[in-house]
Short mmCIF file of C-alpha atoms and ligand atoms in Angstrom, two decimals:
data_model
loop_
_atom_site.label_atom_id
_atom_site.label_comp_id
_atom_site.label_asym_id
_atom_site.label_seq_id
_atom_site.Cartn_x
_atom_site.Cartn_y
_atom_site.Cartn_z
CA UNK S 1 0.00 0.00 0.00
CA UNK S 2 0.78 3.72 -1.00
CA UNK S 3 2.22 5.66 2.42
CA UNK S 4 0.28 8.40 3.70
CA UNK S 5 0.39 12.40 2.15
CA UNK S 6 2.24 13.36 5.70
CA UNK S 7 3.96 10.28 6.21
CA UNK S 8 5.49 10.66 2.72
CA UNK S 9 6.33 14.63 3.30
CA UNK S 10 7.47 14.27 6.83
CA UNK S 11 10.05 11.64 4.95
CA UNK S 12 10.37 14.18 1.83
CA UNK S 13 11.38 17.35 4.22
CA UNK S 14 14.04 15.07 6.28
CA UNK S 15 15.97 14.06 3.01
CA UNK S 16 18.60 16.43 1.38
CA UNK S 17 16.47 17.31 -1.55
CA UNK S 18 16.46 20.63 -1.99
CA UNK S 19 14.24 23.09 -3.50
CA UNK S 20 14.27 25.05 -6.88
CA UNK S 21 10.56 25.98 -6.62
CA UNK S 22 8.12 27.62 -4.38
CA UNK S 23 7.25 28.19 -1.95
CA UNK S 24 9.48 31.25 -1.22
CA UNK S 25 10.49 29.88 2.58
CA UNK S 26 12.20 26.87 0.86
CA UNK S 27 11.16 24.43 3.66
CA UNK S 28 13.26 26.81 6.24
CA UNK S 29 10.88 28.37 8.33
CA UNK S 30 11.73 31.40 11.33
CA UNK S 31 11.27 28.90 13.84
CA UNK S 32 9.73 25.44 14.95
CA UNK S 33 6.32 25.45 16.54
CA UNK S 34 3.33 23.32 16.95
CA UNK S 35 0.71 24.01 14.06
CA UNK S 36 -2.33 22.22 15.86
CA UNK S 37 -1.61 24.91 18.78
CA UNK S 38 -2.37 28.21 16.80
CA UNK S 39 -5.40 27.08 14.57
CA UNK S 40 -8.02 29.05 16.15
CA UNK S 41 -10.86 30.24 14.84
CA UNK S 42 -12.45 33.98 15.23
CA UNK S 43 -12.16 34.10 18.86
CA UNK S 44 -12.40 37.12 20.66
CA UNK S 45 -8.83 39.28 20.69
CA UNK S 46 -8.20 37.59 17.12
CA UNK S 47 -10.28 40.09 15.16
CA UNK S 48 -11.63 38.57 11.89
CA UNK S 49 -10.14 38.83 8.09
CA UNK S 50 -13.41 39.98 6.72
CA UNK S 51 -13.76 42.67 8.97
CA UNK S 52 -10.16 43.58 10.34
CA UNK S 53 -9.80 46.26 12.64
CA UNK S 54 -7.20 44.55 15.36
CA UNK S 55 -4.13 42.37 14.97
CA UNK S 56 -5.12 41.49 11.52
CA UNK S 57 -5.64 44.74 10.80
CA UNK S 58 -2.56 45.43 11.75
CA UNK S 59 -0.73 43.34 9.89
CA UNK S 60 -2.13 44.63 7.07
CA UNK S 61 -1.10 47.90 7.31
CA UNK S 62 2.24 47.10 8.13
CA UNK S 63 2.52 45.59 4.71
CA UNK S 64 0.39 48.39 3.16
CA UNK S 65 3.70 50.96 4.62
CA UNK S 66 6.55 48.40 3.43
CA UNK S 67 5.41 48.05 -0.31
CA UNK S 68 3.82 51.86 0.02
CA UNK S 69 0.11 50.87 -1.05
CA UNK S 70 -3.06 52.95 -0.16
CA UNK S 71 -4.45 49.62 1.33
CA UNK S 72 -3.63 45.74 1.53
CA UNK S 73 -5.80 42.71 2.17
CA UNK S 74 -4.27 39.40 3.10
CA UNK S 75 -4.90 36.51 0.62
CA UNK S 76 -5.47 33.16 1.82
CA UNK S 77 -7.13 31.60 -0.82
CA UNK S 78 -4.06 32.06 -3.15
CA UNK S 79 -3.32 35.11 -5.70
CA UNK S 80 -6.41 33.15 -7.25
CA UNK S 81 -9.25 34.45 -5.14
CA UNK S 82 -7.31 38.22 -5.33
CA UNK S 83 -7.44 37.70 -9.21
CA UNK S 84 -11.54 37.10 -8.71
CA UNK S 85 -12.36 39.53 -6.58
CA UNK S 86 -10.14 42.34 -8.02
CA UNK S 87 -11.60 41.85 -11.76
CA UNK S 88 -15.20 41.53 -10.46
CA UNK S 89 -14.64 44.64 -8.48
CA UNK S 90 -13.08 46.82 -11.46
CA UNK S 91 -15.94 45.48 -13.68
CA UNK S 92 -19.76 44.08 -14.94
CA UNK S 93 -21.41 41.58 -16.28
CA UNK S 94 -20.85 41.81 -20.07
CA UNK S 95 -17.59 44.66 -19.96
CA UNK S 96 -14.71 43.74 -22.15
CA UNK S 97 -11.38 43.72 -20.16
CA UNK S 98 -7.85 44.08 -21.80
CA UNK S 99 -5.63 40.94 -20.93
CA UNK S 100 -2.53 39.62 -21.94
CA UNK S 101 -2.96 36.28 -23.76
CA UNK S 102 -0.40 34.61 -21.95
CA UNK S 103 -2.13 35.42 -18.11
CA UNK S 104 -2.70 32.63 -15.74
CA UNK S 105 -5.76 30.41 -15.53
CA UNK S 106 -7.29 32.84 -12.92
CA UNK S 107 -7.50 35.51 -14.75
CA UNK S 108 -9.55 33.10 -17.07
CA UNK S 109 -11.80 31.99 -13.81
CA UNK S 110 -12.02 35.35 -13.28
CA UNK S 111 -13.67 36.47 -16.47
CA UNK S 112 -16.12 33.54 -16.16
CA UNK S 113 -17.36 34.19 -13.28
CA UNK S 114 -17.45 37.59 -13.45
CA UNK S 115 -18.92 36.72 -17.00
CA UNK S 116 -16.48 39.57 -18.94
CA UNK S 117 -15.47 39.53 -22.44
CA UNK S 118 -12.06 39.69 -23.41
CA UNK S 119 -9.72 41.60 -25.79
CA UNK S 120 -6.46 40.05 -26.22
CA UNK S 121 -2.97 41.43 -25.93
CA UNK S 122 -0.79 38.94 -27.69
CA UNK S 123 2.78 38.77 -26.34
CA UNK S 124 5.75 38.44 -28.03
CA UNK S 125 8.58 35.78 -28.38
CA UNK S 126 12.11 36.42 -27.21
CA UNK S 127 13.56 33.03 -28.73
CA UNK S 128 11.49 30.02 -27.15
CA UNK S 129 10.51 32.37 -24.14
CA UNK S 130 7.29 34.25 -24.01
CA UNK S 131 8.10 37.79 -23.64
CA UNK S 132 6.76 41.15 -22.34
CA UNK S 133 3.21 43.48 -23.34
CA UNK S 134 4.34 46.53 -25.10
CA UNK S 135 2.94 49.91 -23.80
CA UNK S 136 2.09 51.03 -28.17
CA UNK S 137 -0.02 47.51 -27.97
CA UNK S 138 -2.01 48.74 -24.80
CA UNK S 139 -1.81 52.50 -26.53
CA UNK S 140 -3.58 50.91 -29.61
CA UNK S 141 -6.47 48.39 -28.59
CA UNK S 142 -7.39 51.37 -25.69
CA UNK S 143 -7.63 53.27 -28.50
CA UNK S 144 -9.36 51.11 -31.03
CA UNK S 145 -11.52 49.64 -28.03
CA UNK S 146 -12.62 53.41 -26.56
CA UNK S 147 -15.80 51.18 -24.16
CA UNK S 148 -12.84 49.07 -22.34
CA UNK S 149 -11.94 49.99 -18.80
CA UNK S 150 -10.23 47.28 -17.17
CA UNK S 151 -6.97 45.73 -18.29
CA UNK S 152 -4.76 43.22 -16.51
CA UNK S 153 -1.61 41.78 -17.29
CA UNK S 154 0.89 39.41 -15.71
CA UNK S 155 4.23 41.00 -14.86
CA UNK S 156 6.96 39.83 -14.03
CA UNK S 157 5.83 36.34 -16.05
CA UNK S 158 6.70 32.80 -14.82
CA UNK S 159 10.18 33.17 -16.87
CA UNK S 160 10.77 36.45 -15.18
CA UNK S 161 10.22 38.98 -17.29
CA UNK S 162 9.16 42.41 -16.63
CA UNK S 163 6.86 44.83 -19.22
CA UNK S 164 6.88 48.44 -18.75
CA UNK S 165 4.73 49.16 -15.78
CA UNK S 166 4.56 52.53 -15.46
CA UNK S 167 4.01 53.43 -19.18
CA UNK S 168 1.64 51.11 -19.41
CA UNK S 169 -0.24 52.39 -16.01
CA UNK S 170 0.27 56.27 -17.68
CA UNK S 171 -1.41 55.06 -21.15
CA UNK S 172 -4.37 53.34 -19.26
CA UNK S 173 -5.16 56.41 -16.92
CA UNK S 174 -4.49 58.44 -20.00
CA UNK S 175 -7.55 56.82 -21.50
CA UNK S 176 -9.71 56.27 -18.69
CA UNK S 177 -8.80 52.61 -17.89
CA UNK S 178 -8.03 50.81 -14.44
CA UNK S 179 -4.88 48.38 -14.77
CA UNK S 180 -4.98 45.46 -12.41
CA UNK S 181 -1.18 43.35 -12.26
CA UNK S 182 -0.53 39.89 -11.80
CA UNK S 183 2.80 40.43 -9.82
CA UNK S 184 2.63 37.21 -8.59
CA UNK S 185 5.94 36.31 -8.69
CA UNK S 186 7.12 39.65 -7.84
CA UNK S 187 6.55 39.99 -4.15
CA UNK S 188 10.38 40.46 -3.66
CA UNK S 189 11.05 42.90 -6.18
CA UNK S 190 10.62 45.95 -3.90
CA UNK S 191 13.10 45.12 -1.33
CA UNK S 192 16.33 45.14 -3.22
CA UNK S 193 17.22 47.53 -6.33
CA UNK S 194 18.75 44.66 -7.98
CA UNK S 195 14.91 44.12 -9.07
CA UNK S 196 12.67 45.42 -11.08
CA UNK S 197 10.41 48.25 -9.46
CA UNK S 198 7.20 46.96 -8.26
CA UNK S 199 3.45 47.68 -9.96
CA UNK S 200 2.42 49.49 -6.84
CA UNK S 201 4.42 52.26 -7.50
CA UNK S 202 2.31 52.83 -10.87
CA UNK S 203 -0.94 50.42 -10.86
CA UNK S 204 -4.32 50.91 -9.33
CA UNK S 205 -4.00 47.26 -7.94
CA UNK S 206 -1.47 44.82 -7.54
CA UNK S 207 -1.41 40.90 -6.40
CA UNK S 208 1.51 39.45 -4.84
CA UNK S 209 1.49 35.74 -4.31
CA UNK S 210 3.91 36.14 -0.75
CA UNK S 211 4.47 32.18 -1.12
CA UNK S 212 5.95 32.33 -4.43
CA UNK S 213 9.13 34.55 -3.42
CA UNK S 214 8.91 35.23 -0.02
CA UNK S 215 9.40 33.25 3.40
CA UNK S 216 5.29 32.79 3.82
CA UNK S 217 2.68 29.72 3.70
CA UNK S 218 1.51 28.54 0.24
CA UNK S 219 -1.57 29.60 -0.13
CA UNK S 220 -1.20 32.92 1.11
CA UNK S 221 -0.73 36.34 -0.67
CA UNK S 222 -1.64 40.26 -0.60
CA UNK S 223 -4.14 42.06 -2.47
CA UNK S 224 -2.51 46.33 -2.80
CA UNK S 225 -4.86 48.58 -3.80
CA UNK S 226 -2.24 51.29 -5.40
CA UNK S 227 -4.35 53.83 -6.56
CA UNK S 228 -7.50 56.10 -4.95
CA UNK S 229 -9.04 55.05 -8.51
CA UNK S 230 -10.54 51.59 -6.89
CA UNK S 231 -14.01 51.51 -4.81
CA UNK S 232 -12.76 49.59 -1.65
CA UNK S 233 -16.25 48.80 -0.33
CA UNK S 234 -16.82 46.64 -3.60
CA UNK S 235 -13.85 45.22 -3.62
CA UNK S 236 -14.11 43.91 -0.26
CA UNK S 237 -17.52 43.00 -0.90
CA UNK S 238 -16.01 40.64 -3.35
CA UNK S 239 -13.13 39.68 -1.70
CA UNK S 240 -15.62 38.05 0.94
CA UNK S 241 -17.21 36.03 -1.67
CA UNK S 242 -13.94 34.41 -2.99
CA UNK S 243 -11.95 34.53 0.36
CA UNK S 244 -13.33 31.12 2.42
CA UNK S 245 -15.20 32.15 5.25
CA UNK S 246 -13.10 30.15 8.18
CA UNK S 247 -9.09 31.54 7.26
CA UNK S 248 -6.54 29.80 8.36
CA UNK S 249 -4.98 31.93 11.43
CA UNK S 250 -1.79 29.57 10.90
CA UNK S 251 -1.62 31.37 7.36
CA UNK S 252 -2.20 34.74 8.00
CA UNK S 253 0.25 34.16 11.18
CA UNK S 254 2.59 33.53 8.57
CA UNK S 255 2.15 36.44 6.53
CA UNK S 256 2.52 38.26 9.82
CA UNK S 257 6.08 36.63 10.21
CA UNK S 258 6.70 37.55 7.13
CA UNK S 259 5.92 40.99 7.47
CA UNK S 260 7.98 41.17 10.45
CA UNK S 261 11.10 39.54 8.80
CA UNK S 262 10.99 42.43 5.74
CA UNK S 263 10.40 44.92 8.79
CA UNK S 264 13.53 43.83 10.81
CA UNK S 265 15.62 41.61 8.80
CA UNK S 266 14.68 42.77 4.92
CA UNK S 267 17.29 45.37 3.96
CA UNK S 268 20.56 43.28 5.49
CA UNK S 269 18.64 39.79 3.55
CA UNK S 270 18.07 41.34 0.11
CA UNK S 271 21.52 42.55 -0.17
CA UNK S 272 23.31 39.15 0.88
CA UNK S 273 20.64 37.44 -1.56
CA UNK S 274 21.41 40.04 -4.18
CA UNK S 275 25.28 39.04 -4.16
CA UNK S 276 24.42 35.73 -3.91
CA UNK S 277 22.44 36.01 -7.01
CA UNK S 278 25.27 37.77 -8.86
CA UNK S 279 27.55 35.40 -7.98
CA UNK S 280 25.35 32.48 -9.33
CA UNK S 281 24.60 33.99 -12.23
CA UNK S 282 27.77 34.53 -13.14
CA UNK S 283 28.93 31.03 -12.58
CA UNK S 284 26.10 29.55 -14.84
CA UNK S 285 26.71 32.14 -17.36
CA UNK S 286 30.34 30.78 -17.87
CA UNK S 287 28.76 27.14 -18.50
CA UNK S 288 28.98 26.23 -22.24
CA UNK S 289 26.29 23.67 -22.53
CA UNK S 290 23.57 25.89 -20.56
CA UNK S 291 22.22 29.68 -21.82
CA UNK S 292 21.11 31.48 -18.77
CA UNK S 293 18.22 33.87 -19.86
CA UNK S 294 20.07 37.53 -18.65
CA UNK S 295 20.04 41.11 -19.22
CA UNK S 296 20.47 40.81 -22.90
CA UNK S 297 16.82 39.97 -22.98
CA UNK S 298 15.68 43.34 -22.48
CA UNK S 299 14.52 45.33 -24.88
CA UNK S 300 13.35 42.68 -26.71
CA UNK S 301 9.58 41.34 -27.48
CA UNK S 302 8.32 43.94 -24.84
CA UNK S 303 10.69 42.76 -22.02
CA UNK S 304 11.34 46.12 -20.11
CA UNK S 305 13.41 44.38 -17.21
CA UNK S 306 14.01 41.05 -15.66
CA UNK S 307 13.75 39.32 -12.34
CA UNK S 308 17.19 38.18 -11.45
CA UNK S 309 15.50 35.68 -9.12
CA UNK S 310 14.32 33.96 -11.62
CA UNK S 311 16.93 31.24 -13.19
CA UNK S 312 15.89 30.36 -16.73
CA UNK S 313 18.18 27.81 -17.89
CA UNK S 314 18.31 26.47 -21.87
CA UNK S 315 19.98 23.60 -22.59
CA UNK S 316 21.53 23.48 -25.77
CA UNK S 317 19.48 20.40 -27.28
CA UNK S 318 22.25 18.69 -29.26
CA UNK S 319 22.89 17.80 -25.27
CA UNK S 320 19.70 17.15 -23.58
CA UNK S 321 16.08 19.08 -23.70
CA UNK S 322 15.30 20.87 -20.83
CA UNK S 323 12.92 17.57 -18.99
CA UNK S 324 16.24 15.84 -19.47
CA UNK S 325 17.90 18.76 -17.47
CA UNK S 326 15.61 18.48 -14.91
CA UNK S 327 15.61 14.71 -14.58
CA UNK S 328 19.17 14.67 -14.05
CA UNK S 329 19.32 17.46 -11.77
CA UNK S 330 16.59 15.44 -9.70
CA UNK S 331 18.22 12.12 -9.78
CA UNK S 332 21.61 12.97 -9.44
CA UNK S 333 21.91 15.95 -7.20
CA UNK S 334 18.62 16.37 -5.70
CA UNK S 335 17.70 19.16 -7.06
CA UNK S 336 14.00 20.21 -7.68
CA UNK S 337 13.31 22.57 -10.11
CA UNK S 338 9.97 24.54 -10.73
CA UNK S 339 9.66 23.80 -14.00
CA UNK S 340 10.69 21.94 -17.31
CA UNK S 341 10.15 22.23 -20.74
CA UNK S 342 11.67 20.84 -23.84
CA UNK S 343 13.90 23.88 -24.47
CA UNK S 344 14.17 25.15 -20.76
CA UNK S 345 13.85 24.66 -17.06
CA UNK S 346 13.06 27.46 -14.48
CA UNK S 347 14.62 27.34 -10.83
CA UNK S 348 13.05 29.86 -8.80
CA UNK S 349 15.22 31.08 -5.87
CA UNK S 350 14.22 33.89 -2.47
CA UNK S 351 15.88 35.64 -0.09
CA UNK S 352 15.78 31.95 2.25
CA UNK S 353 17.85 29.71 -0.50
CA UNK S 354 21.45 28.85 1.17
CA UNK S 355 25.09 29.39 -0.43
CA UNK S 356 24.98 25.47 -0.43
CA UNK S 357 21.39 24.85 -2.38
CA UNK S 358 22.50 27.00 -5.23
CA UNK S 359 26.11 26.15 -5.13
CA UNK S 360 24.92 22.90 -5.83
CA UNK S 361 22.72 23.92 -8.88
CA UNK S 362 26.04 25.15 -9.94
CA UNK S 363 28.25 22.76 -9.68
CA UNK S 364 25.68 20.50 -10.87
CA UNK S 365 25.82 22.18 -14.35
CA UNK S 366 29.35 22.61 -14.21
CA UNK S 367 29.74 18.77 -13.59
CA UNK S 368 27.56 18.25 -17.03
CA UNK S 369 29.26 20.84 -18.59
CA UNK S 370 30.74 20.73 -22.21
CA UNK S 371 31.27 22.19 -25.60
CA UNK S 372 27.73 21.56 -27.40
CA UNK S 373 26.38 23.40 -30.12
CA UNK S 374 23.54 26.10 -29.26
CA UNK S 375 20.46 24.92 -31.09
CA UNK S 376 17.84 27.92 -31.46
CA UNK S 377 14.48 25.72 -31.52
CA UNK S 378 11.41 28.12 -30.98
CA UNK S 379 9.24 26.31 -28.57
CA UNK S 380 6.01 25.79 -30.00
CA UNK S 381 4.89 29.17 -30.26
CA UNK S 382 1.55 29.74 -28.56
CA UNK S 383 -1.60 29.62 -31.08
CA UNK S 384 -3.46 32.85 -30.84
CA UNK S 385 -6.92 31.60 -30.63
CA UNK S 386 -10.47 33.62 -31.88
CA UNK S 387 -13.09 33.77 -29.51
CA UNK S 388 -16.63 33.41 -31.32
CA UNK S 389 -18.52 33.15 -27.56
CA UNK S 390 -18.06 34.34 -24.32
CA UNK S 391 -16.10 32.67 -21.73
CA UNK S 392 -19.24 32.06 -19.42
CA UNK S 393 -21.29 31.47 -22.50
CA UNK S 394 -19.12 28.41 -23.40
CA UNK S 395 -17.62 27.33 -19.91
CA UNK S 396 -21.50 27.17 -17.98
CA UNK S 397 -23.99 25.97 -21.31
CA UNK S 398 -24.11 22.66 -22.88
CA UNK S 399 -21.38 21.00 -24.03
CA UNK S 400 -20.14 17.29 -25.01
CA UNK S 401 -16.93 15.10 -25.18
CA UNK S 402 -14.94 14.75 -28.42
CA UNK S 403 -12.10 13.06 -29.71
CA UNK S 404 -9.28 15.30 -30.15
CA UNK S 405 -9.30 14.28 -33.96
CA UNK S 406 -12.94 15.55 -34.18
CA UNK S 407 -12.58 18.58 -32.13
CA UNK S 408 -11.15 21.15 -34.84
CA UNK S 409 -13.44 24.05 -36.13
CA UNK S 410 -15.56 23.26 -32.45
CA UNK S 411 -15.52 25.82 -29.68
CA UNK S 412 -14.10 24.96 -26.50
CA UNK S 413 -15.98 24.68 -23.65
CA UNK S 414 -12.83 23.86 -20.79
CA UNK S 415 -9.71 25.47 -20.87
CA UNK S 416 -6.68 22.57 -21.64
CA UNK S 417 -3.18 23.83 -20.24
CA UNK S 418 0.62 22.92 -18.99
CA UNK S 419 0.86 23.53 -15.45
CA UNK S 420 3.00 25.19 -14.83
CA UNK S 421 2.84 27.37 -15.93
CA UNK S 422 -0.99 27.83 -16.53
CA UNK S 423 -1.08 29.77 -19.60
CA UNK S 424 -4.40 27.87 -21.74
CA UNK S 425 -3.57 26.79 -25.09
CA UNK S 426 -7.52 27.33 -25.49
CA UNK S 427 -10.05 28.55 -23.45
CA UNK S 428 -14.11 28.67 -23.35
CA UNK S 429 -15.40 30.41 -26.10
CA UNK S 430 -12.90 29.85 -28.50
CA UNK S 431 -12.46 28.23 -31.80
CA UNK S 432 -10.72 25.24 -31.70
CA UNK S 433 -7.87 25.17 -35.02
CA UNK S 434 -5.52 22.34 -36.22
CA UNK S 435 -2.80 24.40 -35.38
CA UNK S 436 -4.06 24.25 -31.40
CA UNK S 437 -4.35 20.46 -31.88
CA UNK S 438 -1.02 19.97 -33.18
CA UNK S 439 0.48 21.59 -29.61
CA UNK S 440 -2.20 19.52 -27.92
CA UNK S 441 -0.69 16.17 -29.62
CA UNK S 442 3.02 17.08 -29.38
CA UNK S 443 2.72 17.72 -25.51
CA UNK S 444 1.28 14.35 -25.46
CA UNK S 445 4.31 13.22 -27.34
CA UNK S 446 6.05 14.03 -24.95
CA UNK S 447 4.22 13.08 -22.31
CA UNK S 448 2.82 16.32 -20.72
CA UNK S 449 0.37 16.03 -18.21
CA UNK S 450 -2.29 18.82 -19.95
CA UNK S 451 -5.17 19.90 -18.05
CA UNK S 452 -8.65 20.03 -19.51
CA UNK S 453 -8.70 16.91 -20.97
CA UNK S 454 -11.10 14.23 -20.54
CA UNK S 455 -11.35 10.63 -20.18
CA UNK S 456 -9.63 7.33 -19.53
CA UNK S 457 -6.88 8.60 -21.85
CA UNK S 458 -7.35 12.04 -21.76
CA UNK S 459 -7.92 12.27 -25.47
CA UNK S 460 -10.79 13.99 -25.34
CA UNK S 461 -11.87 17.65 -25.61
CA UNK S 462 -15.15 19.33 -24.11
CA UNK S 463 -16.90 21.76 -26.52
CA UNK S 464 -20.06 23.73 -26.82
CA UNK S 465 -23.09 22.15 -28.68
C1 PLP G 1 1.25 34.52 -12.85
C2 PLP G 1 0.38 33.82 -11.86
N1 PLP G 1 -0.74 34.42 -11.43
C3 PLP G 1 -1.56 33.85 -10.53
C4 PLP G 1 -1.28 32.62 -10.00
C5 PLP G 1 -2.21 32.00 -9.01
O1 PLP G 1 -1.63 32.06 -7.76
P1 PLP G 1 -2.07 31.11 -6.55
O2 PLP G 1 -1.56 29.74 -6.90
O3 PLP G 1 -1.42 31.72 -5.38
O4 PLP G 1 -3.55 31.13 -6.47
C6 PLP G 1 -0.11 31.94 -10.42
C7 PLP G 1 0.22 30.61 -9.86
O5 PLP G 1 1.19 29.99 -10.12
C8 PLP G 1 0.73 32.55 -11.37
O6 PLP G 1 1.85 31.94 -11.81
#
């Protein structure tokens, strides 16, 4: 028989295995305490995360002064149920909302529930990497698109890269238009100038997923409203619909600790994690086998700037593809990484990794190291799907189960998706094309676990009737 989930992670955290991924306190927490001895419920003295006004409250505010917002919330249903309530609040039923293309799955939850249309922002490549938004492609649809007053786009994205925040934020006020950021995986960026500048300083409101990047519980997050643009009683109205009622007090104490580490411990952290970074990067840059995604990125396909935390790493494929990468870095040196992909594989680091984890990384590549030839292989650039329906439309009415052969020139009624790194390949509403069936069969090749499909062997595809 299988072991049991905590018998198998109790075994998981005592082995030497260490981690490339979230969450941000990389299995080292402040200190050791007893979790069954702090999960309380809204008792009095505790105050209550739908209604802070004491200790809760306070913690709050004390992140709302570190990352200078006009107000914060704290998430505990993920950046998810921030994503919900912040695009129901901004819109209704039936408004169009800018959005990149390549925005998580929650933004795509969002708009169905919220039951929004959608205007795409397609972004661009920067080799096999997805890049940035471009402030003239926001200039342009705002223009051609005069009715839309919400956009939203995902900044830094999962690889790290950074669009041009604050001329996007100018162009969207410019034209009368709220812009909401998915700066999930930018929670870190304000603490240390080797980063990017954070959205708050320029967007009206801003997610942060703390247990990406930062020492905090998975799960848990802030919602900053940056702007006096945003009706807080709405958006709190909403944020109690997609927050769960009971919140975990052993979450939000973490976000506390959190807060109180950046407080007291932030400034002296950042900069040893900033050298730390600079030295690793340099190391892996030297490698001759591996391409380290770096500054000569920006500028190009909309990438403004780029989150040194974030440690793209490309194989060069007359070697080994980037799930190879990964294996070997798993089997050999116990390495985890976030991510892998045929032409790449992300390691996400924070202010907690060690000298030793990412020393390891390194001389982990430099032990595979060798002259190999630099193979440029575009990764199979995202299809740019045409919605005929809405998102609700498709996602909520009638639908049925076909075979992937018989699906093309159907409308999808499910999104289907890698994750990571959540980005659809199709979502409700639009058309399904050969050319989006072709991506669905070759990451089945290659044996992809993809979302949204159906059946015994997931070869099926739900679309609308
Ligand atoms: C860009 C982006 N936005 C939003 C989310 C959702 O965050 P959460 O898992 O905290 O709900 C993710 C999750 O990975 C993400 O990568």
């Amino acid at each position: 028989m299988r072991k049991g989930l905590f018998e198998a992670l109790k075994e998981y955290g005592d082995s030497d295995h260490y981690p490339l991924h979230m969450p941000g306190h990389k299995r080292r927490g402040f200190e050791s305490f007893n979790p069954y001895n702090i999960d309380i419920t809204e008792i009095e003295g505790f105050d209550d995360l739908h209604d802070a006004k004491g200790l809760i409250r306070d913690a709050e505010d004390r992140a709302a002064a570190l990352y200078g917002a006009r107000r914060t919330y704290l998430l505990v249903n993920g950046v998810t149920g921030g994503i919900l309530a912040a695009l129901s609040a901004l819109t209704c039923p039936g408004d169009t909302v800018l959005m990149a293309r390549n925005c998580h799955r929650a933004v795509y939850g969002g708009l169905i529930a919220a039951d929004l249309k959608t205007c795409y922002l397609y972004p661009e490549y920067a080799g096999c990497l997805m890049g940035g938004i471009r402030p003239e492609a926001v200039s342009s649809a705002l223009s051609e698109n005069p009715h839309i007053k919400t956009v939203i786009i995902t900044s830094p994205t999962y690889e790290g890269f950074v669009s041009d925040i604050r001329e996007i934020a100018s162009i969207c006020h410019e034209k009368g238009a709220l812009l909401i950021v998915d700066e999930a995986h930018g929670a870190h960026m304000h603490f240390s100038g080797c980063f990017p500048a954070s959205a708050v300083e320029y967007a009206d409101i801003v997610l942060h997923g703390a247990h990406k990047t930062l020492p905090a519980f998975t799960q848990t997050g802030f919602l900053h409203i940056a702007s006096d643009r945003v009706d807080r009683g709405r958006l709190e109205s909403f944020l109690r619909i997609y927050q769960t009622s009971s919140p975990s007090y052993i979450l939000m104490a973490g976000l506390e600790r959190c807060i109180s580490f950046l407080e007291n411990e932030g400034k002296e952290s950042f900069a040893e994690y900033g050298k730390l970074l600079e030295e690793i990067r340099g190391e892996i840059g030297k490698c001759r086998a591996f391409t380290l995604a770096d500054n000569e990125y920006k500028g190009k396909a909309g990438i403004y700037d780029i989150d040194w935390g974030k440690l793209v790493i490309m194989p060069h494929l007359s070697l080994m593809t980037g799930y190879e990468l990964a294996g070997r870095l798993r089997e050999d040196y116990h390495l985890e990484c976030e991510m892998a992909d045929r032409t790449h594989i992300i390691a996400m680091t924070s202010v907690m990794d060690t000298k030793e984890g990412l020393g390891r990384l390194v001389s982990a590549l430099n032990q595979m190291d060798k002259p190999a030839e630099y193979i440029s292989e575009g990764m199979h650039k995202f299809p740019l799907p045409k919605s005929v329906m809405t998102m609700r439309a498709a996602f909520t009415g009638k639908a049925e189960y076909v075979g992937i052969e018989e699906a093309s020139g159907r409308t999808a009624a499910d999104l289907i998706y890698a994750y990571p790194p959540g980005i659809p390949l199709v979502a409700p509403g639009e058309a399904v094309t050969d050319q989006i069936l072709d991506v669905i069969r070759e990451y089945r090749d290659q044996d992809q676990d993809l979302k949204g499909l159906f059946g015994e062997s997931r070869d099926l595809i739900k679309v609308v009737i």
